[in-house]
Amino acid sequence: MTELGIGIGWRPEIADAVEGLSGVDWVEVVAENICVGHLPDSLTRLRERGVTVVPHGVSLGLGGADRPDPARLAALGEKALALGAPLVTEHIAFVRAGGSLTATPQLEAGHLLPVPRTRDALDVLCENVRIAQDALPVPLALENIAALVAWPGEEMSEGRFLAELVERTGVRLLIDVANLHTNRVNRGEDPARALSELPVEAIAYVHVAGGVERDGVWHDTHAHPVPEAVLDVLADLASRVSPPGVLLERDDDFPSARELGDELGAIRATLTGASAGRGRGAGHGVGAGRGGAAATPAQPLLIGAGARVSGGPMPSAPVTAAAVPGPGAARDSGPGAAPDGAEPVRESAPRPGARQRVAVAQAALLSALVAGTPVPEGFDSRRLGVQARALAAKRAGVVAKVAPELPEILGAGFRPAFLAYARSRPMAGGYRRDALDFAERLLVAGRPEDPDARRRLTEWWQDRSGSRPPGRATRLVRAARHALVRR
């Protein structure tokens, strides 16, 4: 398995700080935030220095009822190749619901929502994972997510759910210890039990992040320092296995480079302490004494469907386009192959009706969260209210980032106006489409009341609401016209 070391999530806001931090072995980048052929200069410089870059997807929705979108899979694979990444990662979550399986409009969550831990949902997830594995040019690892709500009628614990997923697909795991802590506070689930049940030897790497507790609910914000409770879960994990990589996530309210360095230091200290407690036997990973005596090489891990691309050891060198088999090529040899005579896990399709049942359940939950429909039976209505408000707040925050002119034009009125809009208008497209729809809704209602703000909002909407974004020349002409009109 690829040894990654200590890493940090690369974000544009802290690009300079990340480049200047010492002891950063690798970085992770949100896959949807980069374009092949137009990589940020900072990432290019890091790669030239030999820093590994791993793309981390957030929009596949492998836990959803629909099969994965081939275009999204192709885009993720292209980014992995462009970055020379040894693997790609995604989430065990659904991010949209509705559509053809339910004959209802498709809704977007704009967030990662939990998959019910049921046999139906596991069947659907496993088939979706296998589809993704066959489409991607590098191994796939999946992350456990944080949840504010629990599904009624769940049939297994998180650890058992992950263990069966690995057994049936051979997929690697990205274990987020902050999410295990979140689920302890919000759902009463014991992180130690989850770690004891899941196959820790299948871990590709680990996420560490901060959050905050409000009114008895833990919010996994990635905008606060990592608390001791999360480091304690990391220590528990590292006492069981030496993880190949550990990464610090920070997505907002970015601190100074010095504070980021201090948090990375706390992670290293936690791993060192856990490694000492585990003993100095043979092993691999972050806690396995870099530069010390040579350790006995670990045996290749062959879990369940070991013949699948994600089942065997990850490549030790970056994958190039020339090394990737075509879509129709066999994947039964090479570093991910099972040895001769290995018994593959039977790959059965989901049980009849499983996708439809999962689709109906997920659509009902998402509709309650974003469209104000009744709370489905068995859910905690108070928790769903907390989740709905959190989704709306995140939606407002992302729209403010992708369309920064809107809070500039509307001032303090932006956030309350957007939250009011979000309560009655579910997101059916991306965030940029959401920003345009919000502006259009305001203008149709004759808002904002200030004439100058309404004129500026009208100009903003007209510049961006065409079938395709206007080019630079068109923008310059429009700017000149607007300037003349104001005289």
Coordinates of C-alpha atoms in Angstrom, one line a residue:
M1 CA 0.0 0.0 0.0
T2 CA 1.3 3.5 -0.8
E3 CA 3.0 5.2 2.1
L4 CA 1.7 8.7 2.1
G5 CA 3.0 10.1 5.4
I6 CA 1.6 13.3 7.0
G7 CA -0.4 15.6 4.8
I8 CA -2.8 18.5 4.7
G9 CA -5.8 19.4 2.6
W10 CA -4.8 21.9 -0.1
R11 CA -7.1 24.8 -0.4
P12 CA -6.5 28.0 -2.5
E13 CA -6.8 30.2 0.6
I14 CA -3.9 28.5 2.3
A15 CA -1.9 27.5 -0.8
D16 CA 1.1 29.7 0.1
A17 CA 1.1 28.4 3.7
V18 CA 1.0 24.8 2.6
E19 CA 3.9 25.3 0.3
G20 CA 5.9 26.8 3.1
L21 CA 5.1 24.2 5.8
S22 CA 7.8 21.8 6.7
G23 CA 7.2 18.0 6.9
V24 CA 4.2 17.9 4.5
D25 CA 4.6 14.7 2.6
W26 CA 1.4 14.9 0.5
V27 CA -1.8 17.0 0.0
E28 CA -5.4 16.2 -0.9
V29 CA -7.4 18.4 -3.2
V30 CA -11.1 18.6 -3.7
A31 CA -11.5 17.0 -7.2
E32 CA -14.4 19.2 -8.3
N33 CA -12.4 22.3 -7.6
I34 CA -9.7 21.7 -10.2
C35 CA -9.6 21.5 -14.0
V36 CA -7.4 19.2 -16.1
G37 CA -5.1 21.3 -18.1
H38 CA -5.5 24.3 -15.8
L39 CA -4.0 23.0 -12.5
P40 CA -3.3 25.8 -9.9
D41 CA 0.4 26.9 -10.0
S42 CA 0.8 25.9 -6.3
L43 CA -0.2 22.3 -7.0
T44 CA 2.2 22.2 -9.9
R45 CA 5.0 23.4 -7.8
L46 CA 4.2 20.9 -5.1
R47 CA 4.2 18.1 -7.6
E48 CA 7.6 19.2 -9.0
R49 CA 8.9 18.9 -5.4
G50 CA 7.8 15.3 -5.3
V51 CA 4.7 16.0 -3.1
T52 CA 1.9 13.5 -3.8
V53 CA -1.4 15.0 -4.7
V54 CA -4.6 12.9 -4.1
P55 CA -8.0 14.0 -5.6
H56 CA -10.9 13.8 -3.2
G57 CA -14.3 13.7 -4.8
V58 CA -17.5 15.0 -3.2
S59 CA -20.2 14.6 -5.9
L60 CA -20.3 11.0 -7.1
G61 CA -22.9 10.0 -4.5
L62 CA -22.0 6.3 -4.6
G63 CA -24.4 5.7 -1.7
G64 CA -27.3 7.0 -3.8
A65 CA -29.9 4.8 -5.4
D66 CA -28.8 5.7 -9.0
R67 CA -25.9 4.1 -10.7
P68 CA -22.8 6.4 -10.8
D69 CA -22.8 9.0 -13.6
P70 CA -20.2 7.9 -16.2
A71 CA -19.3 11.5 -17.0
R72 CA -18.5 12.2 -13.3
L73 CA -16.4 9.0 -13.1
A74 CA -14.5 9.9 -16.3
A75 CA -13.8 13.4 -14.9
L76 CA -12.5 12.0 -11.6
G77 CA -10.3 9.5 -13.5
E78 CA -8.8 12.2 -15.7
K79 CA -7.9 14.3 -12.7
A80 CA -6.2 11.4 -11.0
L81 CA -4.1 10.9 -14.1
A82 CA -3.3 14.6 -14.5
L83 CA -2.1 14.7 -10.9
G84 CA -0.2 11.4 -11.1
A85 CA -2.2 10.3 -8.1
P86 CA -1.8 6.7 -6.6
L87 CA -5.5 6.6 -5.7
V88 CA -8.7 8.6 -5.6
T89 CA -11.1 8.9 -2.7
E90 CA -14.9 9.6 -2.3
H91 CA -17.6 9.2 0.3
I92 CA -20.1 6.6 1.5
A93 CA -23.0 9.0 1.1
F94 CA -25.8 10.2 -1.1
V95 CA -25.9 13.7 -2.4
R96 CA -29.0 13.8 -4.6
A97 CA -32.3 11.9 -4.8
G98 CA -35.4 11.7 -6.9
G99 CA -35.4 11.4 -10.6
S100 CA -36.5 8.5 -12.8
L101 CA -36.5 5.8 -10.0
T102 CA -39.2 7.8 -8.1
A103 CA -40.8 9.7 -11.0
T104 CA -40.1 12.9 -9.0
P105 CA -37.9 15.9 -9.7
Q106 CA -34.3 15.3 -8.8
L107 CA -33.1 17.2 -5.8
E108 CA -29.5 18.1 -4.8
A109 CA -28.5 18.1 -1.2
G110 CA -25.3 20.2 -1.7
H111 CA -23.9 18.1 1.2
L112 CA -23.0 14.5 2.1
L113 CA -25.9 12.6 3.6
P114 CA -25.8 9.3 5.4
V115 CA -26.7 6.0 3.8
P116 CA -29.0 3.7 5.8
R117 CA -27.1 0.7 7.1
T118 CA -29.5 -1.8 5.7
R119 CA -29.1 -4.8 3.4
D120 CA -30.8 -3.0 0.5
A121 CA -28.5 0.1 0.8
L122 CA -25.4 -2.1 1.1
D123 CA -26.3 -4.1 -2.0
V124 CA -26.8 -0.9 -4.0
L125 CA -23.6 0.7 -2.6
C126 CA -21.6 -2.4 -3.5
E127 CA -22.8 -2.5 -7.1
N128 CA -22.1 1.3 -7.4
V129 CA -18.6 0.8 -6.0
R130 CA -17.9 -2.0 -8.4
I131 CA -19.0 0.2 -11.3
A132 CA -16.7 3.0 -10.1
Q133 CA -13.8 0.6 -9.7
D134 CA -14.1 -0.6 -13.2
A135 CA -14.3 2.9 -14.6
L136 CA -11.4 4.5 -12.6
P137 CA -7.8 4.1 -13.6
V138 CA -6.4 4.0 -10.1
P139 CA -7.6 2.4 -6.8
L140 CA -10.6 3.9 -4.9
A141 CA -10.9 4.5 -1.2
L142 CA -14.2 5.5 0.5
E143 CA -14.7 7.7 3.5
N144 CA -17.1 7.3 6.4
I145 CA -19.1 10.5 6.9
A146 CA -20.4 12.4 9.9
A147 CA -24.2 12.5 10.5
L148 CA -26.6 14.6 12.4
V149 CA -29.5 12.1 11.9
A150 CA -29.9 8.4 12.2
W151 CA -32.0 6.3 9.8
P152 CA -34.8 4.2 11.5
G153 CA -34.6 0.4 11.1
E154 CA -30.8 0.2 10.5
E155 CA -29.6 -3.4 10.4
M156 CA -26.0 -3.2 11.3
S157 CA -23.4 -1.0 13.0
E158 CA -21.0 1.3 11.1
G159 CA -18.1 -1.0 11.6
R160 CA -20.0 -4.1 10.3
F161 CA -21.3 -2.1 7.4
L162 CA -17.8 -1.0 6.4
A163 CA -16.4 -4.5 6.9
E164 CA -19.0 -6.1 4.6
L165 CA -18.4 -3.3 2.0
V166 CA -14.7 -4.1 2.0
E167 CA -15.3 -7.9 1.9
R168 CA -17.6 -7.7 -1.0
T169 CA -15.8 -5.1 -3.2
G170 CA -12.2 -5.0 -2.0
V171 CA -12.4 -1.2 -1.8
R172 CA -10.0 0.7 0.5
L173 CA -11.2 2.8 3.4
L174 CA -10.5 6.4 4.2
I175 CA -11.3 6.6 7.9
D176 CA -12.2 10.1 9.2
V177 CA -11.6 10.0 13.0
A178 CA -13.4 13.4 13.4
N179 CA -16.5 11.8 11.8
L180 CA -16.3 8.9 14.3
H181 CA -16.2 11.4 17.1
T182 CA -19.1 13.3 15.5
N183 CA -21.2 10.2 15.4
R184 CA -20.4 9.5 19.0
V185 CA -21.8 12.8 20.1
N186 CA -24.8 12.9 17.7
R187 CA -25.7 9.3 17.5
G188 CA -24.3 7.7 20.6
E189 CA -22.0 5.4 18.6
D190 CA -18.7 4.2 20.1
P191 CA -15.7 4.9 17.9
A192 CA -13.8 2.1 19.6
R193 CA -16.5 -0.4 18.6
A194 CA -16.4 0.8 15.0
L195 CA -12.6 0.5 14.9
S196 CA -12.8 -3.0 16.4
E197 CA -15.3 -4.2 13.8
L198 CA -13.9 -2.7 10.6
P199 CA -10.8 -4.1 8.8
V200 CA -8.2 -1.6 9.8
E201 CA -5.7 -3.2 7.5
A202 CA -7.8 -1.9 4.6
I203 CA -7.2 1.7 5.6
A204 CA -5.6 3.8 2.8
Y205 CA -5.3 6.9 5.0
V206 CA -7.0 8.9 7.8
H207 CA -8.6 12.3 8.0
V208 CA -8.3 14.5 11.1
A209 CA -10.4 17.7 11.5
G210 CA -12.0 20.1 14.0
G211 CA -15.6 21.0 14.8
V212 CA -17.7 22.6 17.4
E213 CA -20.5 21.5 19.8
R214 CA -23.7 23.6 19.9
D215 CA -26.7 22.6 22.0
G216 CA -25.6 19.0 22.3
V217 CA -25.0 18.6 18.6
W218 CA -21.5 18.3 17.2
H219 CA -20.9 20.1 13.9
D220 CA -18.1 18.8 11.8
T221 CA -17.1 22.3 10.5
H222 CA -13.5 21.8 9.4
A223 CA -13.2 25.4 10.6
H224 CA -12.1 24.9 14.2
P225 CA -8.9 23.5 15.8
V226 CA -8.7 19.7 16.2
P227 CA -10.0 18.9 19.7
E228 CA -8.3 16.4 22.1
A229 CA -11.3 14.0 21.7
V230 CA -10.6 13.6 18.0
L231 CA -6.9 13.1 18.6
D232 CA -7.9 10.4 21.2
V233 CA -9.8 8.5 18.4
L234 CA -6.7 8.9 16.2
A235 CA -4.5 7.4 19.0
D236 CA -7.0 4.5 19.3
L237 CA -6.8 3.8 15.6
A238 CA -3.0 4.1 15.5
S239 CA -2.7 1.7 18.4
R240 CA -4.4 -1.0 16.3
V241 CA -2.6 -0.3 12.9
S242 CA 0.0 2.0 11.5
P243 CA -2.0 4.1 9.0
P244 CA -0.2 4.7 5.6
G245 CA -1.2 8.3 5.7
V246 CA -2.8 10.9 8.0
L247 CA -4.2 14.2 6.7
L248 CA -5.3 17.4 8.4
E249 CA -8.5 19.0 6.9
R250 CA -9.3 22.7 7.1
D251 CA -12.0 24.2 4.9
D252 CA -12.8 27.6 6.5
D253 CA -11.7 30.2 9.0
F254 CA -8.2 29.4 8.0
P255 CA -5.6 30.0 10.8
S256 CA -2.0 31.1 10.3
A257 CA 0.6 28.9 8.9
R258 CA 2.1 28.6 12.4
E259 CA -1.2 27.3 13.8
L260 CA -1.5 24.8 10.9
G261 CA 2.0 23.6 11.7
D262 CA 1.2 23.2 15.3
E263 CA -1.8 21.0 14.5
L264 CA 0.3 18.9 12.2
G265 CA 2.8 18.6 15.1
A266 CA 0.0 17.4 17.4
I267 CA -1.0 14.7 14.9
R268 CA 2.6 13.5 14.7
A269 CA 2.9 13.4 18.4
T270 CA -0.3 11.4 18.7
L271 CA 1.0 8.9 16.1
T272 CA 4.4 8.6 17.8
G273 CA 2.8 7.9 21.2
A274 CA 0.4 5.3 19.7
S275 CA 3.3 3.7 17.8
A276 CA 5.3 3.4 21.0
G277 CA 2.4 1.8 22.8
R278 CA 1.9 -0.6 19.9
G279 CA 5.6 -1.7 20.2
R280 CA 8.4 -1.7 17.8
G281 CA 7.6 -4.8 15.8
A282 CA 7.5 -5.0 12.0
G283 CA 5.0 -2.7 10.3
H284 CA 4.5 0.1 7.9
G285 CA 2.8 3.4 7.8
V286 CA 3.2 6.8 9.3
G287 CA 4.0 5.5 12.8
A288 CA 6.6 3.0 11.6
G289 CA 9.8 5.0 12.4
R290 CA 10.9 6.7 9.2
G291 CA 14.6 6.3 8.5
G292 CA 15.1 3.7 11.3
A293 CA 15.9 0.0 11.0
A294 CA 14.3 -1.7 8.0
A295 CA 11.0 -3.3 8.8
T296 CA 9.9 -6.6 7.5
P297 CA 7.8 -5.9 4.3
A298 CA 4.1 -6.3 4.9
Q299 CA 2.3 -9.0 3.0
P300 CA 0.0 -7.9 0.3
L301 CA -3.5 -7.4 1.6
L302 CA -6.1 -9.4 -0.3
I303 CA -9.6 -8.7 1.1
G304 CA -12.6 -10.4 -0.3
A305 CA -12.8 -9.4 -4.0
G306 CA -9.0 -9.1 -4.2
A307 CA -9.0 -9.4 -7.9
R308 CA -10.6 -6.1 -8.3
V309 CA -8.6 -3.0 -8.9
S310 CA -9.1 -1.6 -5.4
G311 CA -8.6 -4.9 -3.6
G312 CA -4.8 -5.3 -3.8
P313 CA -1.9 -3.2 -2.7
M314 CA -1.9 0.3 -4.1
P315 CA 0.8 1.2 -6.7
S316 CA 4.0 2.5 -5.1
A317 CA 4.6 4.9 -8.0
P318 CA 2.2 7.4 -9.6
V319 CA 0.0 6.0 -12.4
T320 CA 0.4 7.4 -15.9
A321 CA -2.1 7.3 -18.7
A322 CA 0.1 4.9 -20.6
A323 CA -0.1 2.4 -17.8
V324 CA -3.9 2.4 -17.6
P325 CA -5.8 -0.3 -19.4
G326 CA -8.6 0.7 -21.7
P327 CA -12.2 0.4 -20.7
G328 CA -12.5 -3.0 -22.2
A329 CA -9.2 -4.4 -21.0
A330 CA -9.1 -7.1 -18.3
R331 CA -8.0 -6.1 -14.8
D332 CA -7.1 -9.6 -13.6
S333 CA -3.3 -9.1 -13.4
G334 CA -0.9 -6.6 -11.9
P335 CA -0.6 -5.1 -8.4
G336 CA -4.3 -5.4 -7.7
A337 CA -4.7 -9.0 -8.7
A338 CA -5.5 -11.9 -6.5
P339 CA -3.0 -14.8 -6.5
D340 CA -3.7 -18.0 -8.4
G341 CA -6.4 -20.0 -6.8
A342 CA -7.9 -17.1 -4.8
E343 CA -11.6 -17.5 -4.3
P344 CA -13.3 -14.3 -5.5
V345 CA -16.3 -12.9 -3.6
R346 CA -19.5 -13.6 -5.5
E347 CA -20.7 -10.3 -7.1
S348 CA -24.5 -10.5 -7.0
A349 CA -26.7 -7.7 -8.2
P350 CA -28.9 -5.9 -5.6
R351 CA -32.0 -7.8 -4.5
P352 CA -35.1 -7.2 -6.7
G353 CA -36.5 -3.8 -5.9
A354 CA -33.6 -2.7 -3.7
R355 CA -32.7 0.4 -5.8
Q356 CA -36.4 1.5 -5.9
R357 CA -36.8 1.1 -2.1
V358 CA -33.6 3.0 -1.4
A359 CA -34.6 5.7 -3.9
V360 CA -38.0 6.2 -2.3
A361 CA -36.5 6.4 1.2
Q362 CA -33.7 8.8 0.2
A363 CA -36.0 11.0 -1.8
A364 CA -38.4 11.3 1.2
L365 CA -35.6 12.3 3.5
L366 CA -34.0 14.8 1.2
S367 CA -37.4 16.4 0.3
A368 CA -38.1 16.9 4.0
L369 CA -34.7 18.5 4.5
V370 CA -34.7 20.9 1.5
A371 CA -38.3 21.2 0.4
G372 CA -40.2 21.3 3.7
T373 CA -42.2 18.1 3.1
P374 CA -43.3 16.1 6.1
V375 CA -40.7 14.3 8.1
P376 CA -40.6 10.6 7.2
E377 CA -41.8 8.1 9.8
G378 CA -39.2 7.1 12.4
F379 CA -36.9 10.1 12.1
D380 CA -36.2 12.6 14.9
S381 CA -37.9 15.8 13.7
R382 CA -35.8 18.0 15.9
R383 CA -32.6 16.6 14.4
L384 CA -33.9 16.9 10.9
G385 CA -34.6 20.5 11.6
V386 CA -31.0 21.0 12.7
Q387 CA -29.8 19.2 9.6
A388 CA -32.1 21.3 7.3
R389 CA -30.8 24.6 8.8
A390 CA -27.2 23.3 8.4
L391 CA -27.8 22.5 4.8
A392 CA -29.3 25.9 4.1
A393 CA -26.5 27.7 5.9
K394 CA -23.9 25.7 3.9
R395 CA -25.7 26.5 0.7
A396 CA -25.7 30.2 1.5
G397 CA -22.0 30.1 2.3
V398 CA -21.0 28.3 -0.9
V399 CA -23.2 30.6 -3.1
A400 CA -21.4 33.6 -1.4
K401 CA -18.1 32.0 -2.5
V402 CA -19.0 31.2 -6.1
A403 CA -20.8 34.5 -6.6
P404 CA -19.1 36.9 -4.2
E405 CA -20.8 39.9 -5.9
L406 CA -24.1 38.9 -4.4
P407 CA -23.2 39.6 -0.7
E408 CA -21.4 42.7 -2.0
I409 CA -24.5 44.0 -3.7
L410 CA -27.0 42.9 -1.0
G411 CA -24.8 43.6 2.0
A412 CA -26.2 42.4 5.3
G413 CA -29.4 41.4 3.6
F414 CA -27.8 38.6 1.6
R415 CA -27.9 35.9 4.1
P416 CA -31.5 36.3 5.5
A417 CA -32.8 36.7 1.9
F418 CA -31.0 33.6 0.7
L419 CA -32.1 31.5 3.7
A420 CA -35.7 32.6 3.0
Y421 CA -35.3 31.6 -0.6
A422 CA -33.7 28.2 0.3
R423 CA -36.7 27.3 2.5
S424 CA -39.0 27.2 -0.6
R425 CA -36.6 26.5 -3.4
P426 CA -34.6 23.2 -3.3
M427 CA -31.4 23.2 -5.2
A428 CA -31.9 21.3 -8.5
G429 CA -28.5 22.2 -10.1
G430 CA -25.1 23.4 -9.1
Y431 CA -24.3 26.3 -6.9
R432 CA -23.8 28.7 -9.8
R433 CA -27.2 27.9 -11.1
D434 CA -28.5 28.4 -7.5
A435 CA -27.0 31.8 -7.4
L436 CA -28.7 32.8 -10.7
D437 CA -32.0 31.5 -9.5
F438 CA -31.8 33.3 -6.2
A439 CA -31.0 36.6 -8.0
E440 CA -33.9 36.1 -10.5
R441 CA -36.3 35.4 -7.6
L442 CA -35.3 38.6 -5.9
L443 CA -35.6 40.7 -9.1
V444 CA -39.1 39.2 -10.0
A445 CA -40.2 40.2 -6.5
G446 CA -39.0 43.8 -7.0
R447 CA -36.1 43.4 -4.6
P448 CA -33.8 44.7 -3.3
E449 CA -35.7 47.9 -2.5
D450 CA -32.7 50.1 -3.0
P451 CA -32.7 51.2 -6.7
D452 CA -28.9 51.2 -7.1
A453 CA -28.6 47.7 -5.6
R454 CA -31.5 46.4 -7.8
R455 CA -29.8 47.9 -10.9
R456 CA -26.4 46.3 -10.0
L457 CA -28.1 42.9 -9.3
T458 CA -29.9 43.2 -12.7
E459 CA -26.7 43.8 -14.5
W460 CA -25.0 40.9 -12.6
W461 CA -27.8 38.5 -13.5
Q462 CA -28.0 39.6 -17.2
D463 CA -24.2 39.1 -17.6
R464 CA -24.4 35.5 -16.4
S465 CA -27.8 34.2 -17.3
G466 CA -27.2 33.4 -21.0
S467 CA -26.9 29.9 -22.4
R468 CA -23.2 30.2 -21.8
P469 CA -21.1 32.7 -19.9
P470 CA -20.1 35.7 -22.0
G471 CA -16.5 36.0 -23.1
R472 CA -14.1 38.7 -21.9
A473 CA -14.8 41.0 -24.9
T474 CA -18.6 40.8 -24.3
R475 CA -18.1 41.6 -20.6
L476 CA -16.0 44.7 -21.5
V477 CA -18.6 45.9 -24.0
R478 CA -21.3 45.4 -21.4
A479 CA -19.3 47.2 -18.7
A480 CA -18.8 50.2 -21.1
R481 CA -22.5 50.2 -21.8
H482 CA -23.4 50.1 -18.1
A483 CA -20.9 53.0 -17.5
L484 CA -22.6 55.1 -20.2
V485 CA -26.1 54.3 -18.9
R486 CA -25.1 55.6 -15.4
R487 CA -23.9 59.0 -16.8

